[in-house]
XYZ file of C-alpha atoms in Angstrom:
735
model
C 313.583 90.781 43.123
C 314.723 87.580 40.761
C 318.648 87.009 40.788
C 320.426 88.438 37.235
C 316.479 90.054 36.018
C 318.302 93.367 34.973
C 320.761 90.905 33.076
C 317.696 89.124 31.654
C 316.301 92.149 30.573
C 318.873 94.123 29.859
C 318.331 96.787 27.010
C 314.313 96.621 27.175
C 312.674 99.566 28.676
C 310.847 98.952 31.799
C 307.567 100.138 30.090
C 308.053 98.042 26.951
C 307.317 94.742 29.477
C 304.869 96.220 31.770
C 303.039 96.975 28.617
C 303.707 93.258 27.135
C 302.417 92.395 30.535
C 299.318 94.133 30.246
C 298.300 93.012 26.583
C 299.678 96.426 24.684
C 302.573 96.071 23.344
C 302.431 96.124 19.607
C 306.048 94.454 18.733
C 306.025 91.272 21.011
C 308.707 89.816 19.256
C 311.561 92.784 20.358
C 311.346 91.015 23.905
C 309.804 87.391 23.187
C 311.700 84.474 22.259
C 315.012 84.201 21.537
C 318.037 86.993 21.465
C 321.545 87.010 21.165
C 323.673 87.220 23.825
C 327.183 87.345 24.967
C 328.290 83.670 24.980
C 324.574 81.997 23.576
C 321.248 83.775 24.131
C 318.645 84.725 26.422
C 315.047 83.590 25.451
C 311.987 85.259 27.054
C 308.403 83.770 27.252
C 305.359 85.357 28.936
C 303.066 82.558 30.425
C 300.583 83.990 32.706
C 299.979 81.467 35.556
C 303.093 79.099 34.827
C 304.686 77.638 37.894
C 307.989 77.432 35.595
C 309.235 76.702 32.257
C 312.082 75.009 30.896
C 314.054 75.431 27.439
C 314.897 72.083 25.661
C 316.835 71.588 22.329
C 313.742 70.780 19.745
C 316.071 67.980 17.837
C 318.469 67.017 20.418
C 318.879 65.427 23.971
C 320.443 67.668 26.347
C 319.844 68.911 29.972
C 317.029 71.618 29.772
C 317.601 75.398 30.505
C 315.484 77.139 33.166
C 314.170 79.779 32.788
C 313.723 82.748 35.729
C 309.935 84.529 36.719
C 311.253 88.261 35.591
C 308.016 89.580 36.121
C 305.335 88.637 38.541
C 302.603 88.528 35.725
C 304.150 85.521 34.344
C 307.174 86.873 32.225
C 309.769 84.097 32.094
C 313.703 84.663 30.891
C 316.896 82.651 30.873
C 320.054 81.868 29.429
C 321.033 79.511 26.881
C 324.062 78.219 25.156
C 323.041 77.623 22.284
C 321.152 79.031 19.000
C 319.595 76.036 18.334
C 315.618 74.824 17.789
C 313.734 74.701 20.847
C 310.766 74.105 22.427
C 309.385 74.957 25.928
C 308.246 73.009 28.929
C 305.500 74.607 30.642
C 304.618 73.660 34.201
C 301.376 74.437 35.162
C 299.723 74.014 38.431
C 297.683 70.970 37.604
C 299.876 69.358 34.075
C 303.025 69.676 32.260
C 302.920 70.830 28.535
C 305.497 70.882 25.754
C 305.447 73.011 22.763
C 306.936 75.254 20.526
C 307.363 78.900 21.163
C 305.600 80.821 18.478
C 307.979 83.807 19.066
C 310.928 81.526 17.772
C 309.577 81.343 14.294
C 310.746 84.343 11.466
C 308.904 86.287 9.204
C 305.978 83.932 8.160
C 304.524 86.138 4.889
C 306.714 86.597 1.480
C 307.305 89.932 0.097
C 305.228 89.313 -3.133
C 302.538 88.265 -0.656
C 302.523 91.723 1.234
C 303.147 93.866 -1.866
C 300.059 92.210 -3.723
C 298.024 92.753 -0.224
C 298.667 96.302 -0.127
C 298.074 96.881 -3.693
C 295.012 95.098 -3.296
C 295.679 92.467 -5.930
C 296.295 89.343 -4.180
C 293.373 87.178 -5.669
C 294.164 84.443 -3.293
C 293.681 85.708 0.148
C 291.917 82.916 0.981
C 295.195 80.613 1.220
C 297.035 83.684 2.780
C 295.509 85.195 4.882
C 293.303 83.658 8.174
C 294.533 80.778 9.749
C 296.442 78.476 7.521
C 297.286 75.112 8.528
C 300.849 74.697 7.156
C 304.352 73.284 8.889
C 307.234 75.110 9.476
C 310.900 73.427 9.958
C 309.220 70.188 10.182
C 306.879 72.031 13.382
C 303.102 71.595 12.165
C 300.883 74.686 13.389
C 298.639 77.522 12.044
C 299.997 80.409 10.452
C 297.587 83.360 11.811
C 297.538 86.395 9.305
C 294.789 89.298 9.639
C 295.109 92.902 8.018
C 294.788 95.870 10.518
C 296.954 98.571 9.933
C 295.360 100.856 12.218
C 296.052 99.050 14.957
C 298.206 99.357 18.036
C 298.445 95.587 18.878
C 296.674 92.550 17.333
C 296.134 89.115 19.453
C 294.912 85.848 18.145
C 292.726 84.256 21.384
C 291.202 81.096 21.185
C 290.385 77.665 23.852
C 294.293 77.285 23.103
C 295.184 80.327 25.148
C 291.734 80.517 27.316
C 290.916 83.538 25.079
C 293.453 85.502 26.727
C 294.661 88.469 24.535
C 298.179 89.090 26.576
C 299.556 85.481 25.580
C 299.489 85.575 22.190
C 300.140 88.879 20.208
C 301.234 88.794 16.808
C 303.938 90.563 14.761
C 303.128 93.750 12.501
C 304.150 93.749 8.896
C 303.803 96.970 8.164
C 304.280 97.047 4.604
C 301.087 95.978 4.332
C 299.380 96.908 7.596
C 298.793 92.706 8.002
C 299.691 91.139 11.433
C 300.855 87.421 11.960
C 301.548 84.599 13.976
C 302.563 81.184 14.022
C 301.329 78.761 16.639
C 302.567 75.123 16.575
C 300.816 72.126 17.655
C 297.013 73.575 16.378
C 295.096 72.362 13.650
C 291.381 72.464 11.956
C 288.556 72.539 14.015
C 290.314 74.928 16.199
C 288.172 78.035 17.602
C 289.774 81.608 17.308
C 289.310 85.027 16.919
C 291.266 88.249 16.573
C 291.768 90.800 19.816
C 292.429 94.115 18.687
C 293.649 97.434 20.308
C 292.350 100.352 18.111
C 294.623 103.267 17.506
C 293.158 105.671 20.192
C 294.030 102.681 22.705
C 290.912 101.461 22.985
C 290.267 97.475 23.517
C 287.735 96.571 20.756
C 285.707 93.370 21.472
C 287.354 90.306 20.081
C 286.293 89.868 16.009
C 285.945 87.011 13.857
C 287.949 86.525 10.885
C 287.337 88.183 7.845
C 289.181 85.509 5.841
C 287.985 82.468 8.065
C 287.453 79.495 6.328
C 285.245 77.982 8.619
C 283.134 79.451 11.551
C 280.961 77.453 14.469
C 277.199 77.447 13.752
C 275.731 80.509 15.401
C 274.923 81.339 17.301
C 278.491 81.272 18.129
C 280.516 83.654 16.492
C 284.453 82.109 17.052
C 285.704 81.813 13.259
C 287.567 78.112 13.031
C 290.771 76.556 11.504
C 289.475 74.949 7.967
C 291.297 72.402 6.182
C 293.977 73.294 3.247
C 294.039 70.181 1.385
C 291.997 70.270 -1.895
C 288.935 68.348 -1.816
C 288.878 65.375 -4.129
C 287.006 66.797 -6.962
C 285.242 64.020 -9.484
C 283.567 66.432 -11.485
C 285.988 67.160 -14.117
C 283.544 66.030 -17.208
C 281.104 68.684 -15.829
C 283.720 71.223 -15.673
C 285.022 70.757 -18.689
C 281.728 71.291 -20.405
C 280.436 74.038 -18.029
C 281.006 76.662 -20.981
C 278.612 75.258 -23.286
C 275.745 75.010 -20.699
C 276.360 78.624 -19.803
C 276.092 80.638 -23.144
C 273.153 83.019 -24.207
C 272.157 80.296 -26.202
C 271.451 77.125 -23.619
C 268.647 76.266 -21.663
C 269.438 77.814 -18.090
C 266.136 76.789 -16.172
C 267.568 77.860 -12.191
C 265.519 76.164 -9.251
C 265.879 78.932 -6.253
C 266.497 77.636 -2.947
C 266.679 78.713 0.698
C 269.074 75.268 2.063
C 267.459 75.695 5.834
C 264.088 75.315 5.113
C 263.075 73.331 1.611
C 262.943 70.953 3.750
C 262.705 70.153 7.525
C 262.538 67.151 9.919
C 259.765 68.023 11.694
C 259.893 64.766 13.601
C 263.982 65.761 14.166
C 262.442 69.004 16.746
C 262.508 70.874 12.699
C 265.802 70.939 11.660
C 267.336 71.896 8.425
C 268.512 69.160 6.375
C 272.584 69.216 6.629
C 274.749 69.055 3.142
C 274.927 65.149 2.544
C 270.854 65.302 3.252
C 270.430 67.760 0.457
C 272.652 66.201 -1.759
C 270.356 62.781 -1.244
C 267.407 64.661 -1.548
C 267.823 68.001 -2.873
C 269.750 67.078 -6.374
C 267.326 64.391 -7.453
C 264.685 66.140 -6.979
C 265.595 69.386 -8.994
C 266.988 67.408 -11.805
C 264.005 65.486 -12.128
C 261.918 68.527 -12.617
C 264.115 69.297 -15.656
C 265.799 72.492 -14.090
C 269.511 72.428 -15.087
C 270.559 74.762 -12.062
C 270.463 75.171 -8.396
C 270.907 78.459 -6.849
C 271.519 78.707 -2.940
C 270.452 81.807 -1.198
C 273.958 82.893 0.750
C 275.772 80.076 2.005
C 278.285 82.585 3.400
C 278.649 82.957 7.060
C 276.052 84.999 8.544
C 275.235 85.698 12.304
C 271.231 86.146 11.791
C 269.474 83.262 9.934
C 266.431 85.325 9.465
C 268.610 87.740 7.002
C 268.798 84.568 4.847
C 272.218 85.128 4.295
C 272.047 88.495 2.877
C 273.232 90.199 5.335
C 276.859 88.124 5.732
C 279.946 88.485 7.999
C 281.930 85.361 6.375
C 282.971 85.900 2.618
C 285.339 83.068 2.843
C 283.231 80.834 5.025
C 280.313 78.666 4.267
C 277.641 78.828 6.821
C 278.347 75.977 9.553
C 274.743 75.517 10.143
C 274.425 73.052 7.447
C 278.061 71.201 7.801
C 281.445 71.654 6.807
C 283.304 73.324 4.130
C 284.163 69.598 2.975
C 280.287 68.815 3.132
C 279.508 71.575 0.793
C 281.992 70.836 -1.478
C 281.015 67.186 -1.443
C 277.242 68.762 -2.369
C 278.665 71.081 -5.307
C 280.779 67.787 -6.737
C 277.662 65.478 -6.573
C 275.471 68.131 -8.314
C 277.741 68.120 -11.220
C 277.863 64.539 -11.283
C 274.087 64.665 -11.798
C 274.366 67.455 -14.499
C 273.361 70.763 -12.337
C 275.323 73.590 -11.840
C 275.588 75.781 -8.833
C 274.407 79.278 -8.524
C 275.650 81.174 -5.399
C 274.060 84.474 -4.223
C 277.004 86.646 -3.429
C 276.963 90.254 -1.305
C 279.527 92.424 -1.908
C 277.044 95.678 -1.501
C 276.720 95.734 2.767
C 277.609 93.907 5.541
C 275.728 94.100 9.081
C 277.007 96.267 12.152
C 278.000 93.259 14.582
C 280.670 94.366 16.614
C 282.701 90.850 16.272
C 282.577 91.478 12.472
C 284.153 93.854 9.964
C 282.481 97.542 11.726
C 285.450 99.540 12.927
C 287.291 96.449 12.705
C 290.679 97.682 13.850
C 289.045 100.618 15.710
C 288.608 102.657 12.008
C 286.276 102.447 8.856
C 288.521 100.251 7.463
C 286.285 97.649 5.341
C 283.485 100.831 5.635
C 283.473 104.077 4.668
C 283.916 106.486 7.215
C 281.131 108.998 6.151
C 277.148 107.159 6.743
C 276.053 109.595 3.994
C 278.424 106.673 1.557
C 278.940 103.958 4.442
C 275.446 103.168 5.829
C 272.483 101.244 4.181
C 269.180 102.801 5.533
C 267.224 100.223 4.314
C 269.046 97.283 5.733
C 270.970 98.789 8.555
C 274.284 97.897 7.320
C 277.483 99.180 6.365
C 278.682 99.565 2.862
C 282.237 98.519 1.600
C 284.215 101.334 0.672
C 285.306 100.440 -3.054
C 287.612 103.136 -3.201
C 289.793 101.594 -1.119
C 292.289 98.834 -3.209
C 292.418 96.533 -0.077
C 288.681 96.074 0.095
C 288.162 95.725 -3.430
C 290.590 93.134 -3.391
C 289.139 91.377 -0.452
C 285.810 91.213 -2.032
C 286.990 89.971 -5.626
C 289.544 87.040 -3.698
C 286.102 85.937 -2.145
C 284.430 85.845 -5.516
C 287.476 83.802 -6.752
C 287.643 81.455 -3.856
C 283.838 80.070 -4.150
C 284.396 79.770 -7.646
C 288.016 78.199 -7.626
C 287.876 76.213 -4.137
C 284.271 74.889 -5.160
C 283.849 74.775 -8.030
C 280.648 77.193 -7.949
C 279.713 77.770 -11.660
C 278.065 81.244 -11.449
C 278.076 83.969 -8.797
C 274.572 86.064 -8.973
C 275.499 89.221 -7.422
C 273.043 90.716 -5.085
C 271.725 94.294 -4.704
C 274.104 95.737 -7.775
C 271.521 98.549 -8.028
C 272.298 99.752 -4.662
C 276.067 99.867 -5.335
C 275.864 102.198 -8.589
C 274.237 104.893 -7.431
C 275.030 107.218 -4.926
C 272.066 108.075 -3.837
C 269.894 104.461 -3.762
C 267.181 105.342 -1.344
C 268.377 108.122 -0.056
C 267.039 111.911 0.554
C 269.013 114.959 -1.533
C 270.784 115.948 1.329
C 272.207 112.399 2.414
C 274.271 111.403 -0.314
C 277.594 112.470 -1.760
C 278.137 113.268 -5.436
C 281.066 111.680 -7.474
C 283.966 113.790 -8.525
C 281.895 114.889 -11.501
C 279.028 116.153 -9.379
C 276.883 112.800 -10.201
C 274.776 110.114 -8.699
C 276.890 107.502 -10.330
C 279.442 105.503 -8.109
C 282.449 105.622 -10.249
C 284.161 103.116 -7.742
C 281.700 100.435 -8.184
C 281.402 100.458 -11.951
C 285.340 99.950 -11.870
C 284.838 97.376 -9.007
C 282.289 95.202 -11.406
C 284.122 95.771 -14.351
C 287.267 94.540 -12.819
C 285.643 91.320 -11.100
C 284.089 90.370 -13.898
C 287.146 90.395 -16.199
C 289.338 88.700 -13.974
C 286.721 86.393 -13.966
C 286.516 85.756 -17.232
C 290.042 85.288 -17.568
C 290.782 82.951 -14.683
C 287.133 80.636 -13.953
C 286.686 79.265 -17.412
C 283.164 78.746 -18.085
C 281.918 80.282 -15.127
C 279.384 83.137 -15.274
C 278.418 86.260 -13.607
C 274.662 87.220 -13.004
C 273.538 90.867 -11.840
C 270.619 91.692 -9.421
C 269.882 94.874 -10.836
C 266.644 96.420 -10.632
C 267.195 99.973 -13.303
C 267.120 101.038 -16.649
C 271.472 101.115 -15.667
C 273.018 100.548 -19.835
C 275.065 98.129 -20.721
C 274.766 95.938 -17.673
C 275.763 92.636 -19.883
C 277.833 94.598 -22.330
C 281.704 93.661 -21.873
C 284.136 96.337 -19.830
C 285.921 97.160 -23.070
C 282.887 97.807 -24.876
C 281.864 100.563 -21.808
C 279.401 97.696 -20.036
C 279.742 96.406 -16.416
C 280.664 92.827 -18.058
C 277.712 90.668 -16.192
C 276.983 87.361 -18.528
C 273.250 88.071 -17.573
C 271.033 89.967 -15.657
C 267.326 89.838 -13.370
C 264.978 91.346 -15.572
C 263.319 92.963 -12.495
C 261.102 95.036 -14.997
C 259.205 92.238 -16.414
C 258.549 90.352 -13.058
C 256.901 93.191 -11.540
C 255.111 93.985 -14.650
C 253.803 90.660 -15.652
C 253.105 89.893 -11.913
C 251.192 93.382 -11.902
C 248.943 92.267 -14.442
C 248.086 88.491 -13.836
C 247.081 89.852 -9.957
C 244.558 91.885 -11.877
C 241.104 90.173 -12.346
C 240.505 88.797 -15.763
C 237.776 91.658 -16.456
C 240.136 94.524 -15.716
C 242.961 92.718 -17.658
C 241.947 94.542 -21.052
C 242.895 97.469 -19.228
C 246.753 96.954 -18.164
C 247.642 94.836 -21.319
C 250.493 96.328 -22.061
C 251.903 95.452 -18.663
C 251.907 91.973 -20.528
C 253.782 92.774 -23.500
C 256.055 96.083 -22.092
C 258.826 93.630 -21.256
C 259.614 92.980 -25.414
C 260.034 96.934 -25.609
C 263.441 95.978 -24.254
C 263.998 92.664 -24.103
C 267.270 92.325 -25.885
C 268.855 95.208 -24.466
C 270.562 92.842 -22.193
C 271.157 88.969 -21.312
C 268.225 88.290 -19.345
C 266.892 85.868 -16.765
C 262.894 86.003 -15.888
C 263.075 85.693 -11.658
C 259.878 85.019 -9.454
C 262.357 85.113 -6.817
C 261.470 84.255 -3.067
C 261.619 88.490 -2.919
C 257.965 87.833 -4.353
C 256.711 85.083 -1.984
C 257.293 87.445 1.475
C 256.914 89.966 3.624
C 253.205 89.991 2.896
C 253.253 89.314 -0.755
C 251.786 86.211 -0.188
C 252.449 82.814 -2.646
C 252.402 82.892 -6.211
C 248.985 81.309 -6.105
C 247.538 83.355 -3.224
C 248.259 86.425 -5.788
C 245.838 84.536 -8.798
C 242.457 86.377 -8.703
C 238.894 84.183 -8.838
C 238.181 80.758 -7.135
C 240.299 77.831 -6.598
C 240.021 76.538 -10.436
C 240.598 79.768 -11.476
C 243.690 80.649 -9.332
C 245.382 77.093 -10.180
C 244.424 78.162 -14.145
C 246.079 81.874 -13.950
C 249.573 80.470 -12.611
C 249.562 77.652 -14.999
C 248.578 79.908 -17.775
C 251.321 82.433 -16.317
C 253.927 79.818 -16.088
C 253.488 78.631 -19.915
C 253.790 82.244 -20.571
C 257.211 82.432 -18.949
C 258.466 79.533 -20.520
C 257.653 80.697 -23.924
C 258.703 84.282 -23.346
C 262.559 85.292 -23.991
C 264.897 84.872 -21.517
C 266.667 82.353 -18.994
C 264.248 81.039 -16.554
C 264.183 81.251 -12.439
C 261.709 79.820 -9.994
C 261.924 79.947 -6.420
C 261.487 76.664 -4.426
C 257.549 76.050 -3.175
C 256.381 77.783 -7.015
C 256.399 74.871 -8.680
C 253.820 73.362 -6.335
C 251.493 76.278 -5.966
C 252.078 76.532 -2.194
C 249.814 78.451 -0.446
C 251.594 80.114 2.570
C 253.902 82.657 1.246
C 257.692 81.411 2.532
C 258.762 80.902 5.793
C 262.805 80.325 6.597
C 261.791 78.591 9.639
C 259.304 76.699 8.104
C 259.428 73.373 5.181
C 258.411 73.670 1.880
C 254.501 72.434 2.106
C 255.420 69.094 0.434
C 252.339 67.522 1.710
C 250.165 69.662 -0.900
C 251.539 67.053 -3.470
C 248.876 64.944 -2.454
C 246.565 66.918 -4.083
C 246.287 66.884 -7.956
C 246.024 70.902 -8.787
C 249.340 71.023 -7.024
C 250.995 67.669 -8.673
C 249.646 69.388 -11.795
C 251.286 72.187 -11.326
C 254.470 70.311 -10.751
C 253.665 68.118 -13.730
C 253.419 71.490 -15.704
C 256.829 72.533 -14.684
C 259.008 69.667 -15.229
C 257.258 69.238 -18.782
C 257.885 73.042 -19.536
C 261.523 72.484 -18.453
C 261.498 69.487 -20.663
C 260.421 71.625 -24.023
C 262.345 74.186 -23.198
C 265.488 72.559 -23.098
C 264.420 70.387 -25.980
C 263.764 73.316 -28.237
C 266.030 75.740 -30.122
C 263.285 77.870 -30.625
C 262.927 78.284 -27.461
C 266.332 78.603 -25.714
C 268.504 79.166 -28.490
C 267.133 82.626 -29.170
C 266.597 83.847 -25.646
C 268.671 87.227 -26.377
C 268.436 87.344 -29.808
C 265.555 89.808 -31.154
C 265.750 87.766 -34.578
C 263.925 84.606 -32.890
C 261.103 86.305 -31.990
C 258.079 87.987 -33.095
C 254.660 89.331 -31.541
C 252.245 86.939 -33.497
C 248.806 88.728 -31.658
C 249.851 91.677 -29.553
C 246.871 94.081 -29.999
C 243.829 91.906 -28.621
C 242.930 93.782 -25.896
C 239.402 92.945 -25.395
C 239.986 89.389 -25.588
C 243.153 89.129 -23.368
C 244.700 87.167 -25.739
C 248.524 87.278 -26.571
C 250.736 85.181 -29.428
C 254.360 85.071 -30.123
C 256.601 83.185 -32.387
C 259.842 81.869 -31.149
C 262.206 80.772 -34.082
C 265.400 78.562 -34.003
C 268.395 80.671 -35.374
C 268.416 77.610 -38.110
C 264.978 78.008 -39.276
C 264.246 74.204 -38.339
C 261.386 75.029 -36.258
C 259.144 77.452 -34.594
C 257.281 77.961 -31.516
C 253.455 79.334 -31.655
C 252.656 79.867 -28.048
C 249.025 81.338 -27.407
C 248.100 82.869 -24.015
C 244.259 83.245 -22.780
C 244.365 84.993 -19.922
C 240.620 85.430 -19.515
C 238.122 82.678 -17.973
C 236.661 82.783 -21.325
C 237.097 79.748 -23.775
C 237.524 80.751 -27.641
C 237.025 78.575 -30.279
C 238.255 79.297 -33.814
C 240.661 81.959 -33.278
C 242.452 82.606 -36.247
C 246.195 83.480 -36.132
C 248.357 83.799 -38.673
C 252.081 81.963 -39.031
C 254.832 81.857 -41.298
C 254.792 78.112 -42.561
C 251.953 75.712 -44.209
C 252.041 72.341 -42.629
C 251.270 70.675 -39.500
C 251.750 72.642 -36.525
C 252.021 70.144 -32.970
C 250.212 70.952 -29.567
C 253.469 70.279 -27.981
C 251.799 71.872 -24.467
C 248.570 72.765 -23.230
C 248.568 73.974 -19.819
C 244.776 73.652 -19.559
C 245.806 69.749 -20.021
C 243.581 67.422 -17.732
C 247.198 66.014 -16.324
C 247.847 69.563 -15.240
C 244.555 69.830 -13.234
C 242.752 71.528 -16.310
C 239.467 71.016 -18.166
C 241.079 69.490 -21.051
C 240.073 71.644 -23.892
C 242.073 71.893 -26.807
C 243.261 71.100 -30.179
C 243.039 67.449 -30.521
C 247.312 67.249 -30.472
C 247.774 69.170 -34.052
C 246.350 71.277 -36.696
C 246.921 72.364 -40.376
C 247.637 75.721 -41.239
C 245.298 76.710 -43.729
C 246.205 79.030 -46.442
C 243.931 81.487 -45.288
C 246.038 84.928 -44.466
C 246.287 86.917 -41.043
C 247.932 89.208 -39.253
C 249.921 90.086 -41.973
C 251.337 86.402 -42.617
C 250.267 84.136 -45.811
C 248.969 81.060 -43.552
C 246.880 80.888 -40.770
C 245.681 78.562 -37.669
C 241.941 78.241 -36.529
C 242.687 77.387 -32.897
C 240.478 76.580 -29.424
C 241.868 78.771 -26.684
C 241.238 77.421 -23.446
C 239.744 79.415 -20.463
C 242.839 81.017 -18.649
C 245.426 78.748 -20.630
C 248.922 78.968 -22.971
C 249.350 76.538 -25.586
C 252.491 75.723 -27.137
C 252.374 74.633 -30.960
C 255.603 73.541 -32.491
C 256.106 73.665 -36.597
C 258.855 71.344 -37.909
């Protein structure tokens, strides 16, 4: 037995010592660190494998104090004659190491932080929990903190302690269920996880940090200590003006991108571009095509690339696949300098079941519902966030604000909103639990969305939110104070499905499906809509957009051009998934690049040129973008000609300065002297014809301009006698 062992462990139960050396002790600070003793203090450290340990004053010279081995598994203790700050000199078998004792530092998180975390109203969790590089009393290191209220013991593990959970157990702040520890001499780039013993004594798989701000690239799953310094933004002009760029009267045209497969470098092993390369290539491409925004499929950290990011585990970490968080910030910065907004797909609906993630995080259903009727998504084999728990709501809202504030993201497109709003979403009658009133509405999700959108509007000037919501839920874009959910825009999934169903029909049958192309106008102004042709429509055997089109090759391309013309003329903001703008033949494959080689062919480059011109006209014409959400800015000119499959709509500028007549002929039959009533006399200029030769068409049209005739038609005092090219949309402008 070591001399003085009993004295050095006085007041400590033998069972507590054994629990400490076995990694089961939940209060390591009660044993380790510096403790008062008669005439000085006792220092205890646990260093399994060390030969000897000495104590040195941190800021003064003097003879080191030697600690004695008081437990064979590596517990050292010794008396020192001072209470000064100290550091340890550890003699390992093959080296000598000096460091500060983690158990010599006091409480780390403030009372206000803990109070707000417990309430679920701490909206800056990204700078409080997780791994934060900080300096304490002149000592640099990393403060680790994690919410795990039901755990018996939590340790931080990493390369710095050989991933040994016995070495760095943490202190529990019971008032918030948060565990904390400061480890000196660590910094950005360090890998780490948390090792947790659950409430029944079970050792859990080592867990990634829920608040990690960086993570190692898949297939690795460790969290990484990230830098905390503010990014040197140079986008102040954009940030000051973006509020005016993202309103219901602004031109918003979105290019949706999967960062990993927009362009791959086959000559370099088919690797994806990193953020710097994407900034060099993607930004000028999107800007040159006239889009106003880039929307990124989720780039929050996710374990499985085939989920495209829609099963994320790191809601505070940009995926390590394409570079560092700083690289991502620079990408956003360069988008803003080029006049492009950045929309991020964000997923608060569910998370994957990976054992090193959020599932049963502290040995209990902490982030998810315990009952699978509420907590398990059958469609996606994922777990559902428990929005009835304040800490979980706070976690998700803090994530949203983290992206908007730290990375200057301009909009969050919230995924799978419908699945959150309905308790019976995709469930049979006996597979769900009604709300407290016996209904199917998820009251907690409703409150969450209202709170989220109110906080975003309050804290993030000019930032917006967009709902992917596929049902007729009322008031998605109505303000919370008026009973709505508070989103800025909603994806118009009904329009997408109806119009795609129509254009997939052979033209000979379209007269029987005429209403599918017009039905969207029945509810077009019930919400503020975005018209999406998204990634979901070009995967899983659905085929690419061009492959959906019927007929021979000429007709397929003409159909797609006419459809795009109709979409850009229709009320609603626009969204197009990458590859659609060049009529990519194959459906999207996340492991392959967009088929850029197709641009060598006129029909494909013609589609690209058409999209560019549609964006240019849409942005230039208030009649097209300024009344996207205003019923006074729309009239049907021809809505009932199912026999000829002709559709004509009038778009009117708010101030009456211009009118756009958009006419679509959805059959391969050219029509001559097709008369349409118009409200104004004078010249109507043909500003776009999807059948133009430069787009790959037959160049059949109206010669650039027409004079309205004093011939009443369709209930209007004037009319135009038009040439309608086959499978085409033409735009004519008055004013």
